[in-house]
PDB file of C-alpha atoms in Angstrom:
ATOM      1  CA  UNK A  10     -24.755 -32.069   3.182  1.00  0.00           C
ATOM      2  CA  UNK A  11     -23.659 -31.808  -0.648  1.00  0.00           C
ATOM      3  CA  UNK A  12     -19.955 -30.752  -0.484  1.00  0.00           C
ATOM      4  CA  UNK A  13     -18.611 -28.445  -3.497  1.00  0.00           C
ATOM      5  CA  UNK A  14     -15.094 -27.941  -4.473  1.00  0.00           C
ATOM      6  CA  UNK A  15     -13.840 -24.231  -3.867  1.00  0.00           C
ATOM      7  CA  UNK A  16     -11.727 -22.414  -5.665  1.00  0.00           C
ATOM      8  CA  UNK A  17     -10.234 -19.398  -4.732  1.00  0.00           C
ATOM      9  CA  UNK A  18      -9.079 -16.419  -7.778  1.00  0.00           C
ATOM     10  CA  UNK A  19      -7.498 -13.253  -5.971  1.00  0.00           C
ATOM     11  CA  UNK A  20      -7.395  -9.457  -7.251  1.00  0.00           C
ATOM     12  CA  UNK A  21      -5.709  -9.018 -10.698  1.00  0.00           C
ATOM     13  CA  UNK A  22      -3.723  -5.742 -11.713  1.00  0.00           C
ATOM     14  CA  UNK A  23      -3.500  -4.206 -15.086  1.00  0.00           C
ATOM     15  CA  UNK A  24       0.259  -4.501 -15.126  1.00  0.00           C
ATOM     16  CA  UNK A  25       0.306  -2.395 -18.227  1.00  0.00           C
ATOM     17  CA  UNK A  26      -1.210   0.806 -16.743  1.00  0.00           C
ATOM     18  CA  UNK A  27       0.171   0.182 -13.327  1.00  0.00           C
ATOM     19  CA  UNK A  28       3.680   0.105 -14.643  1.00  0.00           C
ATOM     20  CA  UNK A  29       7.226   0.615 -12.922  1.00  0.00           C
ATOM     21  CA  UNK A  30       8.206   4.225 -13.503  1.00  0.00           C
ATOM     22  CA  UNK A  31      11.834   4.249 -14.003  1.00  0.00           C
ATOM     23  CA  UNK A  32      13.545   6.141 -11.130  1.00  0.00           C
ATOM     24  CA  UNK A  33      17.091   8.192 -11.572  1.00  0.00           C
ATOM     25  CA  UNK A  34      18.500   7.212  -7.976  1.00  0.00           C
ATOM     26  CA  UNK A  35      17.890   8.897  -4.596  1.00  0.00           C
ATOM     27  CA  UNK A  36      15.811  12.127  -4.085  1.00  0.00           C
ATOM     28  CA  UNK A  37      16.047  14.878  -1.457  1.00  0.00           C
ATOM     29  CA  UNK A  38      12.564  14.010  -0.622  1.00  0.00           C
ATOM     30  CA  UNK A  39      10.941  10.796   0.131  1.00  0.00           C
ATOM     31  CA  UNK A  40       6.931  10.361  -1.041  1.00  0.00           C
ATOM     32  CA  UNK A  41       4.793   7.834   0.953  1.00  0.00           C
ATOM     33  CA  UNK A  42       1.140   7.017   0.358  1.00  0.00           C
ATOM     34  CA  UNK A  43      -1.875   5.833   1.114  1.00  0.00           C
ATOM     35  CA  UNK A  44      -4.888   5.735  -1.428  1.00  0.00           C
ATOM     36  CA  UNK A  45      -8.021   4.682   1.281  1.00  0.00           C
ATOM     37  CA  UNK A  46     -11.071   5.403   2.636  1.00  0.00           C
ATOM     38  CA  UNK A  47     -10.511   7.779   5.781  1.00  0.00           C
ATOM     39  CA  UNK A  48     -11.762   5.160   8.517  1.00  0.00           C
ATOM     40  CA  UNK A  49     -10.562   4.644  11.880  1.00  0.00           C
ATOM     41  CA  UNK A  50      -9.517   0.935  11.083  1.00  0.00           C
ATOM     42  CA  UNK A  51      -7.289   1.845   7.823  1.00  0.00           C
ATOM     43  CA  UNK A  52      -4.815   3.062  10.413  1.00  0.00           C
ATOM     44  CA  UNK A  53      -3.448   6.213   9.029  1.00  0.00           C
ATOM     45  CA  UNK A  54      -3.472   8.238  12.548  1.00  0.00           C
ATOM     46  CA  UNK A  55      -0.543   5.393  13.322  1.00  0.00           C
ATOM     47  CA  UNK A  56       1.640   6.393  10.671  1.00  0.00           C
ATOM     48  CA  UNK A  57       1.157   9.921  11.401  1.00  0.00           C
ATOM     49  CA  UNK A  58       2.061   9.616  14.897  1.00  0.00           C
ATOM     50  CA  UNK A  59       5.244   7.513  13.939  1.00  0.00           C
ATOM     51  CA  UNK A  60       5.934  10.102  11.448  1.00  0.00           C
ATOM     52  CA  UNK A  61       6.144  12.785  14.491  1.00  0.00           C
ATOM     53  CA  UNK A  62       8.599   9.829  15.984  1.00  0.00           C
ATOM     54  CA  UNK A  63      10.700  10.112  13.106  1.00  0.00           C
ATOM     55  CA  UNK A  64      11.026  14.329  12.841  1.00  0.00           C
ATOM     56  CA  UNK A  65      12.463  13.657   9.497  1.00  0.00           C
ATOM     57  CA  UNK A  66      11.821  16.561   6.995  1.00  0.00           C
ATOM     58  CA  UNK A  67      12.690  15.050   3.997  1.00  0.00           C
ATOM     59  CA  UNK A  68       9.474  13.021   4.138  1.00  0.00           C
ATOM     60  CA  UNK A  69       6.478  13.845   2.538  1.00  0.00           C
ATOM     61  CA  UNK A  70       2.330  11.502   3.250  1.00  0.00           C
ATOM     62  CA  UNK A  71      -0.270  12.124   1.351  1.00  0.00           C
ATOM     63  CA  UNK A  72      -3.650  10.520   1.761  1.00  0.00           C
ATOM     64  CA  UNK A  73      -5.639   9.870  -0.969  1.00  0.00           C
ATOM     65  CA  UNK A  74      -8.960   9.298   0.113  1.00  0.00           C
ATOM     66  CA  UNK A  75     -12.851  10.509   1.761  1.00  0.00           C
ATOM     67  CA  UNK A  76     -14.353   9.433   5.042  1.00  0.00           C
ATOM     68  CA  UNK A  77     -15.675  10.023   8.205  1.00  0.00           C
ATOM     69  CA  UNK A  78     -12.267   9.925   9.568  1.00  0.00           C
ATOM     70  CA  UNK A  79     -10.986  13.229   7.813  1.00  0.00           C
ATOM     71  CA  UNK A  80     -11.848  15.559  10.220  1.00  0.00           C
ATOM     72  CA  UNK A  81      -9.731  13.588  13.488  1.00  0.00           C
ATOM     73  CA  UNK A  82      -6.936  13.319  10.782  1.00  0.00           C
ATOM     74  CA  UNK A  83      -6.736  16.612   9.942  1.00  0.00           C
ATOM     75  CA  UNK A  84      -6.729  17.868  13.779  1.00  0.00           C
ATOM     76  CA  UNK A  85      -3.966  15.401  14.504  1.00  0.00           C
ATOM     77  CA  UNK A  86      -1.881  16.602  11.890  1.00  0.00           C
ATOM     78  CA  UNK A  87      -2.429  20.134  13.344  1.00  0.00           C
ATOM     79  CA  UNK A  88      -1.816  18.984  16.686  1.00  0.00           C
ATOM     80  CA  UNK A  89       1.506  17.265  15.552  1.00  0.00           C
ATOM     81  CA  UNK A  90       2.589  20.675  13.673  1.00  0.00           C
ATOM     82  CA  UNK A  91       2.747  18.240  10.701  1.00  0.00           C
ATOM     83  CA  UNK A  92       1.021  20.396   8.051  1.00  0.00           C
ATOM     84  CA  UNK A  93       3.677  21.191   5.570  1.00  0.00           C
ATOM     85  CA  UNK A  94       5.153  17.623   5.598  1.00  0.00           C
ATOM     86  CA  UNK A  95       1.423  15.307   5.647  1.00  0.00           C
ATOM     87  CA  UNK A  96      -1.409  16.265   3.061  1.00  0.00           C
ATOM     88  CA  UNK A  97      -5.087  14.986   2.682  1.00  0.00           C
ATOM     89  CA  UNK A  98      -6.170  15.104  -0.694  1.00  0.00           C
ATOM     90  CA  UNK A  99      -9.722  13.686  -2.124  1.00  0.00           C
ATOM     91  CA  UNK A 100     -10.053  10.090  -3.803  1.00  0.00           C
ATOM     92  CA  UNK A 101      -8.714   9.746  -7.146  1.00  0.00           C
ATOM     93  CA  UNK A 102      -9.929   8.532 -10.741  1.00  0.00           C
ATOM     94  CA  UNK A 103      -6.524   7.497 -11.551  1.00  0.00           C
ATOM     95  CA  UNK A 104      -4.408   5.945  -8.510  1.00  0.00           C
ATOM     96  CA  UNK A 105      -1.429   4.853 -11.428  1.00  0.00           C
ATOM     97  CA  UNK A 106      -0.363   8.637 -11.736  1.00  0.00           C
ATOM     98  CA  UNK A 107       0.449   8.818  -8.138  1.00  0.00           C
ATOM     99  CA  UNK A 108       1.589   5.834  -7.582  1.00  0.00           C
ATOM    100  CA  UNK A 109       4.680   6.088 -10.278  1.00  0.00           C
ATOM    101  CA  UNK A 110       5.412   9.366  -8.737  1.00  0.00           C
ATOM    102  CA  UNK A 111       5.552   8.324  -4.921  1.00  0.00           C
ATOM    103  CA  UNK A 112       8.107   6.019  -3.290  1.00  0.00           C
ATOM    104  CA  UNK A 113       6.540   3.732  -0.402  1.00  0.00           C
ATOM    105  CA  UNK A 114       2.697   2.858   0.055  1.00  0.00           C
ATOM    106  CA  UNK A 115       1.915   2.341   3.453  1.00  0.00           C
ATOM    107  CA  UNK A 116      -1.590   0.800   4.436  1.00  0.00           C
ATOM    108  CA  UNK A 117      -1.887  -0.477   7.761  1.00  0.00           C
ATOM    109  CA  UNK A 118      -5.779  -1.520   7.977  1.00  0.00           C
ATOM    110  CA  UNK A 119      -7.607  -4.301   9.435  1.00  0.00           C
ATOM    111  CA  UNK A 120     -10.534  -5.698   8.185  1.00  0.00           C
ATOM    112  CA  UNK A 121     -10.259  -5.626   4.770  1.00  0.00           C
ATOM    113  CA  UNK A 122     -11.233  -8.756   2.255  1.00  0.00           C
ATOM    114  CA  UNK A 123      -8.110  -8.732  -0.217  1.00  0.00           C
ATOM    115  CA  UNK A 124      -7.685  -4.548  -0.767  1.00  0.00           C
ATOM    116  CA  UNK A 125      -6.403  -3.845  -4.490  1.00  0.00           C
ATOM    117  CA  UNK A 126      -4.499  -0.732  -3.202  1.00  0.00           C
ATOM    118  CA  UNK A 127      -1.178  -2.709  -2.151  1.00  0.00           C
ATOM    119  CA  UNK A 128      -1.056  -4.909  -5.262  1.00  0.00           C
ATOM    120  CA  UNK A 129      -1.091  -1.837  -7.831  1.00  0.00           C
ATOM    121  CA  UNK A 130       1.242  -0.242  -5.612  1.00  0.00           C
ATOM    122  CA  UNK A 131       3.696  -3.422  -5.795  1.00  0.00           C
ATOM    123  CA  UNK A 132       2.965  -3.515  -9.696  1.00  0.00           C
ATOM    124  CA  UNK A 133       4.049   0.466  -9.982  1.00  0.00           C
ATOM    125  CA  UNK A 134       7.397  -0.933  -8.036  1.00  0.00           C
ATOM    126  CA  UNK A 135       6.757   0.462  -4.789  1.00  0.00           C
ATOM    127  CA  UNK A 136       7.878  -1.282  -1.228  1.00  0.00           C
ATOM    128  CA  UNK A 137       4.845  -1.572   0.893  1.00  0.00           C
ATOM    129  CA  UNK A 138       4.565  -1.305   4.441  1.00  0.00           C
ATOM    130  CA  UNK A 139       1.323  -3.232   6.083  1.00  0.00           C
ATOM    131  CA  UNK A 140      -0.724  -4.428   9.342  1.00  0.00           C
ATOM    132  CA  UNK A 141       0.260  -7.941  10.163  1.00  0.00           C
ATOM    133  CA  UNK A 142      -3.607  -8.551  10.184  1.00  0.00           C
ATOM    134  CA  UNK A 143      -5.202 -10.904   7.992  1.00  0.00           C
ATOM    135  CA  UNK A 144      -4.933 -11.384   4.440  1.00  0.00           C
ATOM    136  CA  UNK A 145      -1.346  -9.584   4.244  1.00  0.00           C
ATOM    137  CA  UNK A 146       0.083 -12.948   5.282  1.00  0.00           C
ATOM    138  CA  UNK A 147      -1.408 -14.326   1.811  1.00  0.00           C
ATOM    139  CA  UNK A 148       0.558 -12.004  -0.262  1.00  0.00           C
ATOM    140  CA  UNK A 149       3.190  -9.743   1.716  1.00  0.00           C
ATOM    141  CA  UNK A 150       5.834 -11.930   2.250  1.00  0.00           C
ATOM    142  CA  UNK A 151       9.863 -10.606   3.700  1.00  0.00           C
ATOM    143  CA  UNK A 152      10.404  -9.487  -0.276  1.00  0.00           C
ATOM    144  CA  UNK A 153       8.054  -7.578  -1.497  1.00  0.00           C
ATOM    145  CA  UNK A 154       6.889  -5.510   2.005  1.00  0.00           C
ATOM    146  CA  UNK A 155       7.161  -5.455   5.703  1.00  0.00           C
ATOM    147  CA  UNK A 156       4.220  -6.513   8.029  1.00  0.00           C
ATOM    148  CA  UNK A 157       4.094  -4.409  11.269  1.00  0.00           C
ATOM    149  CA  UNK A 158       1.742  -4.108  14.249  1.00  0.00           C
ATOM    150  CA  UNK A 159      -0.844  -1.327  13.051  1.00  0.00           C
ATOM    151  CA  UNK A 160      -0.522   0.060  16.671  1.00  0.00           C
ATOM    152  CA  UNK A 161       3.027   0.284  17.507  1.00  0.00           C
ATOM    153  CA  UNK A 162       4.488   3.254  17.005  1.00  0.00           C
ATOM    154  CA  UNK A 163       8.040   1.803  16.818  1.00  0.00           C
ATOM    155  CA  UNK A 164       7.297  -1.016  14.454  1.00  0.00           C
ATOM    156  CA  UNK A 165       5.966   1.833  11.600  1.00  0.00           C
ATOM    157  CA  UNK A 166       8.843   3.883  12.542  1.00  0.00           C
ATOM    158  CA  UNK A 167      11.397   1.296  12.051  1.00  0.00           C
ATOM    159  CA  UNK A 168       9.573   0.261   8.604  1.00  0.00           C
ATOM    160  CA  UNK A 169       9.717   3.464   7.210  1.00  0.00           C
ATOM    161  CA  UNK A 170      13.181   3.896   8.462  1.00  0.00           C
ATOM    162  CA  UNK A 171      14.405   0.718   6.820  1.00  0.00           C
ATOM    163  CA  UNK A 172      12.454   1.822   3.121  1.00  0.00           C
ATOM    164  CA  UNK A 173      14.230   5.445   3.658  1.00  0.00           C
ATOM    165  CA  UNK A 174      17.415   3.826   1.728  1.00  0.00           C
ATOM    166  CA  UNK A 175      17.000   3.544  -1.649  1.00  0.00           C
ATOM    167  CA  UNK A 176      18.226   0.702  -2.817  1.00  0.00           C
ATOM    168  CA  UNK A 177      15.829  -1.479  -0.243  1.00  0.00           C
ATOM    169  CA  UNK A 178      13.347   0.221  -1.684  1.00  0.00           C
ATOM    170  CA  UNK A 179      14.307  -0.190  -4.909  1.00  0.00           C
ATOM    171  CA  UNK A 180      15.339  -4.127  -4.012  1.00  0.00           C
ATOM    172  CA  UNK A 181      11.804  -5.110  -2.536  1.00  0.00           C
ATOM    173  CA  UNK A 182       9.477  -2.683  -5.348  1.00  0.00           C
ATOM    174  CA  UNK A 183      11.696  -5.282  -7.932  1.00  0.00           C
ATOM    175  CA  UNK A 184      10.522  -8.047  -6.003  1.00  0.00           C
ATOM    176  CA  UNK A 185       7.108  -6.815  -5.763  1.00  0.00           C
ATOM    177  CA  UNK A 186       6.784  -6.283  -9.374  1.00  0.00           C
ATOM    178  CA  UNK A 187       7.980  -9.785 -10.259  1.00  0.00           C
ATOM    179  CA  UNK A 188       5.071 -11.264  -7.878  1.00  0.00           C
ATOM    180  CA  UNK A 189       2.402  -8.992  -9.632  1.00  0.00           C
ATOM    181  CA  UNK A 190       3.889 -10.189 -13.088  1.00  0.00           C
ATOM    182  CA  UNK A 191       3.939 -13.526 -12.027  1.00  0.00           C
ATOM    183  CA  UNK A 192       0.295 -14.286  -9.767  1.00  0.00           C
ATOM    184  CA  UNK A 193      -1.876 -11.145 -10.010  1.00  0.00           C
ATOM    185  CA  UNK A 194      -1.675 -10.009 -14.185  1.00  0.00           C
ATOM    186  CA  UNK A 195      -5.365  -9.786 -14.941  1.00  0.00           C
ATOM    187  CA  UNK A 196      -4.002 -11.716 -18.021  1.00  0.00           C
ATOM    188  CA  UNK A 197      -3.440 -14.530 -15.692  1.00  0.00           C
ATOM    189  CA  UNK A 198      -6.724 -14.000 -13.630  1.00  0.00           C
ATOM    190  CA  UNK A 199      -8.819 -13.974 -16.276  1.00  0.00           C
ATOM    191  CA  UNK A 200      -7.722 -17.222 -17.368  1.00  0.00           C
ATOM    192  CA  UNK A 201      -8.035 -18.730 -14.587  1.00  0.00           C
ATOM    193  CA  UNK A 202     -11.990 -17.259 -14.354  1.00  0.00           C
ATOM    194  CA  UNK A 203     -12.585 -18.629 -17.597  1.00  0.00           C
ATOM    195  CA  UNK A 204     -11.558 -21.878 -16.598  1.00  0.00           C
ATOM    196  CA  UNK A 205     -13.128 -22.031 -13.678  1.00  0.00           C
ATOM    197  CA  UNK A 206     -16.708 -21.459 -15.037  1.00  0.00           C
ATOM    198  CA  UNK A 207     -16.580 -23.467 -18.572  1.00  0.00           C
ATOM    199  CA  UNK A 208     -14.708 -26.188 -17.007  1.00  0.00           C
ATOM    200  CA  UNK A 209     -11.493 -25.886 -19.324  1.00  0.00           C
TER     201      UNK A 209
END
């Protein structure tokens, strides 16, 4: 058997268009997303149930996203009596907008390949709260995010706890950005896809 040399590229961000919006201190309310298909494994019924744990009023979720989840979603949010605080809205064109304007992405899936979703978020300057399933380890690291168990309860609750003060947020969406600028600009990526394939 012929043996190749591999060569793996991850996901690049236009760090440009998904910018850090610059934020005037601490706000009354506190905006957490997730931009995903609506899919059992993506986790979201897990942060709403740890979002009924926390009773806290001054937090707003909305869910960007379509699937054939919506419908259990929506009933659990109606069972929780969480329909002022947690909104579902359809998938979006342009993620950047919302992104800028919200203040934690949360996306606690398994299964996924490299998702894009938590990388833009970290290049908008956002703390991001993820599953401790595979490949978070290759990019989430103590600085940037915190890696949880996508089933426990307590382990969301205490990660959006933590992210509810300001300057940690603000302290690990710096950090974040610096890692986007530094391995994921699609400046950088397409570089190194250029080289790859003419051999520079």
């Amino acid at each position: 058997i012929q043996e190749y040399p591999i060569k793996v590229i991850y996901n690049g961000v236009d760090i440009v268009k998904f910018s850090k919006k610059i934020k005037n201190g601490p706000k009354n309310i506190t905006q957490l997303i997730t931009l995903s298909a609506l899919e059992e494994r993506k986790g979201i019924q897990f942060v709403i149930l740890a979002l009924k744990e926390l009773n806290d009023p001054s937090i707003r979720y909305n869910i960007y996203g379509e699937g054939d989840y919506n419908t259990e979603l929506r009933r659990m949010i109606k069972m929780t009596n969480q329909q002022k605080l947690i909104k579902i809205y359809p998938s979006i064109s342009n993620p950047e907008k919302y992104l800028i304007d919200s203040d934690i992405y949360i996306l606690i899936s398994r299964g996924e390949a490299f998702p894009l979703g938590p990388l833009e978020a970290m290049s908008c300057g956002l703390p991001i709260i993820v599953s401790n399933h595979q490949p978070y380890n290759e990019f989430v690291n103590k600085n940037v995010g915190i890696r949880v168990n996508s089933k426990s309860i307590s382990e969301i609750t205490k990660a959006i706890k933590y992210f509810m003060d300001y300057k940690a947020r603000e302290k690990f969406g710096t950090n974040g950005r610096k890692m986007i600028e530094k391995s994921f600009d699609w400046s950088r990526v397409g570089n190194e896809y250029h080289k790859t394939i003419f051999n520079d």
